[in-house]
Amino acid sequence: MRILVIPDLHGRANWQQPVTDFLTAAVPTDRVIFLGDYLDSFTVADQPMLDNFIDVLLLREREPERVILLLGNHCFPYLFYPTFQCSGFRPQLAPALHNLFKTHRPLFQVAWQGGPYLFTHAGVSEMWLEVNRLAIRFLIGNHARPDNLADTLNQLLTSEQGRHLLWQVSGYNGGRDRVDGPLWVRPVHLSRGLLPGLIQVVGHTPQPHIYSDINEATQTGFIVADCHDRSPDEFLTLQLPQ
């Protein structure tokens, strides 16, 4: 299985040709995974940003088996308007975006997992799991384990309490929580609490180029794919074991 990873768009349309080329050559098991944050650009105007988001939704509807849309921290303020707040929020677009997210909510998820790879917007730290282990078990009835983390995170999305766990923001990112959740954690903290046996693929934190820190022997580490502020033509492609 091949995976094409599309990092945070923030209104950018540079994904369209690479995705078209990839899907044209792809087999049914191949996937395109968007890491979230389709909106809240600081440079793209309202209408082009809105049109680009609609193009993403149309792609997902055309390719329901091969395109996966993940949620980022810049998605929650529109999907669950007005509960969450984030920088770059466009109040003038909020009603239209809330309606789009609400209408197409089944198209989105928090995480996707394949083999040793876990795809989320920002990552899952060992500290976040430890702090919230009992709360997660109470909400979904199961322990969170490396082999079921995607299912766990997606189940948390279905309840108000679960969404607040996903959204947790520490003082490092301007919040008041003890730890950062899967929508907010940064590589500096993710690297201090790696989950054994998982290679996490994330966006959220811009890099000059795709950044990889993996122990191949233990299949543990992470890849930060969010480099399009400075390297807009650089896309991550992975070959996952069948």
mmCIF file of C-alpha atoms in Angstrom:
data_model
loop_
_atom_site.group_PDB
_atom_site.id
_atom_site.type_symbol
_atom_site.label_atom_id
_atom_site.label_comp_id
_atom_site.label_asym_id
_atom_site.label_seq_id
_atom_site.Cartn_x
_atom_site.Cartn_y
_atom_site.Cartn_z
ATOM 1 C CA MET A 1 0.000 0.000 0.000
ATOM 2 C CA ARG A 2 1.320 3.409 -0.967
ATOM 3 C CA ILE A 3 0.351 6.526 0.989
ATOM 4 C CA LEU A 4 0.532 10.114 -0.256
ATOM 5 C CA VAL A 5 0.486 12.524 2.685
ATOM 6 C CA ILE A 6 -0.942 16.033 2.234
ATOM 7 C CA PRO A 7 0.058 18.310 5.121
ATOM 8 C CA ASP A 8 -1.718 21.414 6.442
ATOM 9 C CA LEU A 9 -3.237 23.301 3.508
ATOM 10 C CA HIS A 10 -4.305 26.598 5.123
ATOM 11 C CA GLY A 11 -5.936 27.531 1.831
ATOM 12 C CA ARG A 12 -3.116 26.336 -0.441
ATOM 13 C CA ALA A 13 -4.150 24.578 -3.658
ATOM 14 C CA ASN A 14 -0.739 23.026 -4.409
ATOM 15 C CA TRP A 15 -2.132 19.582 -3.520
ATOM 16 C CA GLN A 16 -4.355 19.228 -6.577
ATOM 17 C CA GLN A 17 -1.922 18.124 -9.286
ATOM 18 C CA PRO A 18 0.130 15.774 -7.063
ATOM 19 C CA VAL A 19 -3.060 14.118 -5.813
ATOM 20 C CA THR A 20 -4.436 13.768 -9.346
ATOM 21 C CA ASP A 21 -1.180 12.213 -10.552
ATOM 22 C CA PHE A 22 -1.015 9.857 -7.576
ATOM 23 C CA LEU A 23 -4.611 8.643 -7.875
ATOM 24 C CA THR A 24 -4.282 8.149 -11.621
ATOM 25 C CA ALA A 25 -1.430 5.714 -11.028
ATOM 26 C CA ALA A 26 -2.779 4.271 -7.772
ATOM 27 C CA VAL A 27 -4.228 0.836 -7.096
ATOM 28 C CA PRO A 28 -7.371 0.379 -4.942
ATOM 29 C CA THR A 29 -5.376 -0.176 -1.740
ATOM 30 C CA ASP A 30 -3.418 3.080 -2.061
ATOM 31 C CA ARG A 31 -4.477 6.089 0.006
ATOM 32 C CA VAL A 32 -4.202 9.877 0.065
ATOM 33 C CA ILE A 33 -4.237 11.179 3.644
ATOM 34 C CA PHE A 34 -4.864 14.864 4.377
ATOM 35 C CA LEU A 35 -3.518 15.842 7.819
ATOM 36 C CA GLY A 36 -6.119 18.564 8.461
ATOM 37 C CA ASP A 37 -6.002 22.371 8.813
ATOM 38 C CA TYR A 38 -7.616 23.170 5.471
ATOM 39 C CA LEU A 39 -8.425 26.740 6.570
ATOM 40 C CA ASP A 40 -7.268 29.848 8.470
ATOM 41 C CA SER A 41 -4.637 31.072 6.057
ATOM 42 C CA PHE A 42 -2.816 34.300 6.855
ATOM 43 C CA THR A 43 -2.266 35.004 3.141
ATOM 44 C CA VAL A 44 -5.137 33.435 1.131
ATOM 45 C CA ALA A 45 -8.346 35.445 0.793
ATOM 46 C CA ASP A 46 -11.727 34.156 1.951
ATOM 47 C CA GLN A 47 -13.208 33.007 -1.358
ATOM 48 C CA PRO A 48 -10.171 31.106 -2.723
ATOM 49 C CA MET A 49 -9.746 29.446 0.667
ATOM 50 C CA LEU A 50 -13.416 28.440 0.752
ATOM 51 C CA ASP A 51 -13.291 27.181 -2.854
ATOM 52 C CA ASN A 52 -10.195 25.119 -2.074
ATOM 53 C CA PHE A 53 -11.899 23.493 0.902
ATOM 54 C CA ILE A 54 -14.898 22.637 -1.261
ATOM 55 C CA ASP A 55 -12.524 21.038 -3.788
ATOM 56 C CA VAL A 56 -11.145 18.846 -0.986
ATOM 57 C CA LEU A 57 -14.672 17.771 -0.029
ATOM 58 C CA LEU A 58 -15.558 16.997 -3.654
ATOM 59 C CA LEU A 59 -12.410 14.883 -4.007
ATOM 60 C CA ARG A 60 -13.336 12.890 -0.902
ATOM 61 C CA GLU A 61 -16.835 12.301 -2.251
ATOM 62 C CA ARG A 62 -15.436 11.100 -5.597
ATOM 63 C CA GLU A 63 -12.841 8.836 -3.963
ATOM 64 C CA PRO A 64 -14.441 7.635 -0.704
ATOM 65 C CA GLU A 65 -12.202 4.561 -0.417
ATOM 66 C CA ARG A 66 -8.890 6.169 -1.324
ATOM 67 C CA VAL A 67 -9.003 9.639 0.286
ATOM 68 C CA ILE A 68 -8.875 10.164 4.060
ATOM 69 C CA LEU A 69 -9.581 13.557 5.647
ATOM 70 C CA LEU A 70 -8.206 14.142 9.130
ATOM 71 C CA LEU A 71 -9.187 16.963 11.467
ATOM 72 C CA GLY A 72 -6.731 19.582 12.736
ATOM 73 C CA ASN A 73 -6.904 22.260 15.386
ATOM 74 C CA HIS A 74 -8.061 24.781 12.764
ATOM 75 C CA CYS A 75 -11.042 22.535 11.930
ATOM 76 C CA PHE A 76 -12.578 22.219 15.400
ATOM 77 C CA PRO A 77 -13.587 25.924 15.710
ATOM 78 C CA TYR A 78 -15.774 25.592 12.596
ATOM 79 C CA LEU A 79 -17.020 22.036 13.047
ATOM 80 C CA PHE A 80 -18.052 22.657 16.660
ATOM 81 C CA TYR A 81 -18.676 26.397 16.394
ATOM 82 C CA PRO A 82 -18.538 28.326 18.709
ATOM 83 C CA THR A 83 -16.998 25.974 21.336
ATOM 84 C CA PHE A 84 -13.311 26.112 20.386
ATOM 85 C CA GLN A 85 -11.058 29.036 19.495
ATOM 86 C CA CYS A 86 -7.933 29.196 17.376
ATOM 87 C CA SER A 87 -5.692 31.842 15.792
ATOM 88 C CA GLY A 88 -6.543 32.869 12.243
ATOM 89 C CA PHE A 89 -10.251 32.173 12.759
ATOM 90 C CA ARG A 90 -12.438 33.796 10.064
ATOM 91 C CA PRO A 91 -15.687 34.876 11.759
ATOM 92 C CA GLN A 92 -17.154 36.071 8.469
ATOM 93 C CA LEU A 93 -16.780 32.555 7.048
ATOM 94 C CA ALA A 94 -17.811 30.706 10.198
ATOM 95 C CA PRO A 95 -21.509 30.159 9.291
ATOM 96 C CA ALA A 96 -20.697 28.774 5.833
ATOM 97 C CA LEU A 97 -17.803 26.639 7.079
ATOM 98 C CA HIS A 98 -19.787 25.329 10.028
ATOM 99 C CA ASN A 99 -22.524 24.255 7.647
ATOM 100 C CA LEU A 100 -20.015 22.550 5.329
ATOM 101 C CA PHE A 101 -18.332 20.696 8.187
ATOM 102 C CA LYS A 102 -21.648 19.721 9.758
ATOM 103 C CA THR A 103 -23.127 18.495 6.456
ATOM 104 C CA HIS A 104 -19.996 16.510 5.600
ATOM 105 C CA ARG A 105 -19.051 15.431 9.108
ATOM 106 C CA PRO A 106 -18.994 11.682 8.248
ATOM 107 C CA LEU A 107 -16.141 12.408 5.820
ATOM 108 C CA PHE A 108 -13.760 13.430 8.627
ATOM 109 C CA GLN A 109 -11.882 11.535 11.299
ATOM 110 C CA VAL A 110 -9.162 12.264 13.840
ATOM 111 C CA ALA A 111 -6.783 9.414 13.082
ATOM 112 C CA TRP A 112 -5.958 6.629 10.644
ATOM 113 C CA GLN A 113 -3.680 3.681 11.314
ATOM 114 C CA GLY A 114 -1.929 1.249 8.993
ATOM 115 C CA GLY A 115 0.696 -1.226 10.154
ATOM 116 C CA PRO A 116 3.141 0.609 12.442
ATOM 117 C CA TYR A 117 2.037 4.016 11.115
ATOM 118 C CA LEU A 118 -0.381 6.314 12.954
ATOM 119 C CA PHE A 119 -1.592 9.417 11.126
ATOM 120 C CA THR A 120 -2.967 12.368 13.123
ATOM 121 C CA HIS A 121 -2.766 16.133 12.852
ATOM 122 C CA ALA A 122 -0.193 16.729 15.601
ATOM 123 C CA GLY A 123 0.544 13.377 17.286
ATOM 124 C CA VAL A 124 -0.160 11.377 20.425
ATOM 125 C CA SER A 125 2.328 11.737 23.274
ATOM 126 C CA GLU A 126 2.841 9.155 25.988
ATOM 127 C CA MET A 127 2.240 11.907 28.560
ATOM 128 C CA TRP A 128 -1.189 12.761 27.097
ATOM 129 C CA LEU A 129 -2.184 9.095 27.233
ATOM 130 C CA GLU A 130 -1.023 8.727 30.837
ATOM 131 C CA VAL A 131 -2.784 11.875 32.037
ATOM 132 C CA ASN A 132 -6.036 10.880 30.334
ATOM 133 C CA ARG A 133 -5.916 7.080 30.529
ATOM 134 C CA LEU A 134 -8.745 6.719 33.065
ATOM 135 C CA ALA A 135 -10.904 9.347 31.371
ATOM 136 C CA ILE A 136 -10.468 7.625 28.006
ATOM 137 C CA ARG A 137 -11.361 4.233 29.474
ATOM 138 C CA PHE A 138 -14.441 5.742 31.105
ATOM 139 C CA LEU A 139 -15.590 7.363 27.851
ATOM 140 C CA ILE A 140 -15.022 4.493 25.411
ATOM 141 C CA GLY A 141 -14.891 1.453 27.693
ATOM 142 C CA ASN A 142 -11.450 0.278 26.561
ATOM 143 C CA HIS A 143 -7.819 0.945 27.333
ATOM 144 C CA ALA A 144 -5.925 2.984 24.742
ATOM 145 C CA ARG A 145 -3.159 0.799 23.248
ATOM 146 C CA PRO A 146 -0.718 1.400 20.381
ATOM 147 C CA ASP A 147 -2.593 -1.084 18.178
ATOM 148 C CA ASN A 148 -6.002 0.567 18.628
ATOM 149 C CA LEU A 149 -5.124 4.248 18.955
ATOM 150 C CA ALA A 150 -6.855 5.386 15.750
ATOM 151 C CA ASP A 151 -10.115 3.746 16.822
ATOM 152 C CA THR A 152 -9.740 5.253 20.304
ATOM 153 C CA LEU A 153 -9.209 8.787 18.990
ATOM 154 C CA ASN A 154 -12.065 8.515 16.514
ATOM 155 C CA GLN A 155 -14.391 7.325 19.264
ATOM 156 C CA LEU A 156 -13.423 10.304 21.434
ATOM 157 C CA LEU A 157 -14.647 12.583 18.664
ATOM 158 C CA THR A 158 -18.206 11.346 19.184
ATOM 159 C CA SER A 159 -18.695 12.835 22.670
ATOM 160 C CA GLU A 160 -18.348 16.335 24.092
ATOM 161 C CA GLN A 161 -16.003 15.128 26.843
ATOM 162 C CA GLY A 162 -13.918 13.239 24.312
ATOM 163 C CA ARG A 163 -13.581 16.269 22.065
ATOM 164 C CA HIS A 164 -12.236 18.312 24.959
ATOM 165 C CA LEU A 165 -9.609 15.633 25.600
ATOM 166 C CA LEU A 166 -8.547 15.760 21.962
ATOM 167 C CA TRP A 167 -8.384 19.562 22.123
ATOM 168 C CA GLN A 168 -6.272 19.851 25.294
ATOM 169 C CA VAL A 169 -3.822 22.770 25.035
ATOM 170 C CA SER A 170 -0.930 23.258 27.450
ATOM 171 C CA GLY A 171 0.759 26.506 28.390
ATOM 172 C CA TYR A 172 3.382 25.808 25.707
ATOM 173 C CA ASN A 173 0.699 26.516 23.087
ATOM 174 C CA GLY A 174 -1.096 29.227 25.052
ATOM 175 C CA GLY A 175 -3.628 27.038 26.884
ATOM 176 C CA ARG A 176 -4.203 25.946 30.455
ATOM 177 C CA ASP A 177 -4.220 22.158 30.265
ATOM 178 C CA ARG A 178 -1.459 19.956 31.708
ATOM 179 C CA VAL A 179 -0.631 18.421 28.339
ATOM 180 C CA ASP A 180 -1.258 18.914 24.625
ATOM 181 C CA GLY A 181 -3.705 16.626 22.869
ATOM 182 C CA PRO A 182 -3.489 15.101 19.373
ATOM 183 C CA LEU A 183 -4.533 18.393 17.757
ATOM 184 C CA TRP A 184 -1.870 20.510 19.457
ATOM 185 C CA VAL A 185 1.256 18.643 20.620
ATOM 186 C CA ARG A 186 4.541 19.830 19.126
ATOM 187 C CA PRO A 187 7.494 17.660 18.002
ATOM 188 C CA VAL A 188 9.634 18.806 20.935
ATOM 189 C CA HIS A 189 7.183 17.157 23.346
ATOM 190 C CA LEU A 190 6.234 14.276 21.059
ATOM 191 C CA SER A 191 9.898 13.245 20.892
ATOM 192 C CA ARG A 192 10.110 13.081 24.701
ATOM 193 C CA GLY A 193 7.190 10.681 24.964
ATOM 194 C CA LEU A 194 7.257 8.397 21.953
ATOM 195 C CA LEU A 195 4.876 5.463 21.918
ATOM 196 C CA PRO A 196 6.841 2.248 21.306
ATOM 197 C CA GLY A 197 6.127 0.404 18.091
ATOM 198 C CA LEU A 198 4.486 3.370 16.368
ATOM 199 C CA ILE A 199 5.731 5.674 13.635
ATOM 200 C CA GLN A 200 3.572 8.780 13.872
ATOM 201 C CA VAL A 201 2.992 10.907 10.771
ATOM 202 C CA VAL A 202 1.937 14.448 11.634
ATOM 203 C CA GLY A 203 1.643 18.008 10.362
ATOM 204 C CA HIS A 204 0.856 21.041 12.544
ATOM 205 C CA THR A 205 4.420 22.332 13.046
ATOM 206 C CA PRO A 206 6.047 23.876 9.939
ATOM 207 C CA GLN A 207 9.497 22.603 9.005
ATOM 208 C CA PRO A 208 11.934 23.668 6.242
ATOM 209 C CA HIS A 209 11.629 20.162 4.782
ATOM 210 C CA ILE A 210 9.973 16.888 5.735
ATOM 211 C CA TYR A 211 11.537 15.894 9.054
ATOM 212 C CA SER A 212 11.976 12.267 10.108
ATOM 213 C CA ASP A 213 13.190 10.818 13.418
ATOM 214 C CA ILE A 214 12.702 7.032 13.411
ATOM 215 C CA ASN A 215 14.387 4.110 15.117
ATOM 216 C CA GLU A 216 14.048 1.491 12.394
ATOM 217 C CA ALA A 217 14.935 -1.375 14.742
ATOM 218 C CA THR A 218 12.000 -0.661 17.042
ATOM 219 C CA GLN A 219 9.724 0.979 14.456
ATOM 220 C CA THR A 220 9.320 3.922 16.814
ATOM 221 C CA GLY A 221 9.454 7.604 15.964
ATOM 222 C CA PHE A 222 7.712 10.302 13.987
ATOM 223 C CA ILE A 223 7.662 12.168 10.673
ATOM 224 C CA VAL A 224 6.632 15.822 10.399
ATOM 225 C CA ALA A 225 5.274 16.423 6.895
ATOM 226 C CA ASP A 226 4.249 20.081 7.279
ATOM 227 C CA CYS A 227 6.865 21.832 5.125
ATOM 228 C CA HIS A 228 4.770 23.705 2.565
ATOM 229 C CA ASP A 229 5.448 27.165 3.958
ATOM 230 C CA ARG A 230 8.984 26.829 2.585
ATOM 231 C CA SER A 231 8.963 23.721 0.378
ATOM 232 C CA PRO A 232 5.566 23.711 -1.375
ATOM 233 C CA ASP A 233 6.522 20.990 -3.866
ATOM 234 C CA GLU A 234 7.749 18.486 -1.273
ATOM 235 C CA PHE A 235 5.261 15.696 -0.509
ATOM 236 C CA LEU A 236 5.707 12.623 1.660
ATOM 237 C CA THR A 237 5.035 9.234 0.063
ATOM 238 C CA LEU A 238 5.198 6.068 2.156
ATOM 239 C CA GLN A 239 5.157 2.384 1.327
ATOM 240 C CA LEU A 240 3.230 0.550 4.032
ATOM 241 C CA PRO A 241 3.438 -3.206 4.569
ATOM 242 C CA GLN A 242 0.419 -5.114 3.357
#
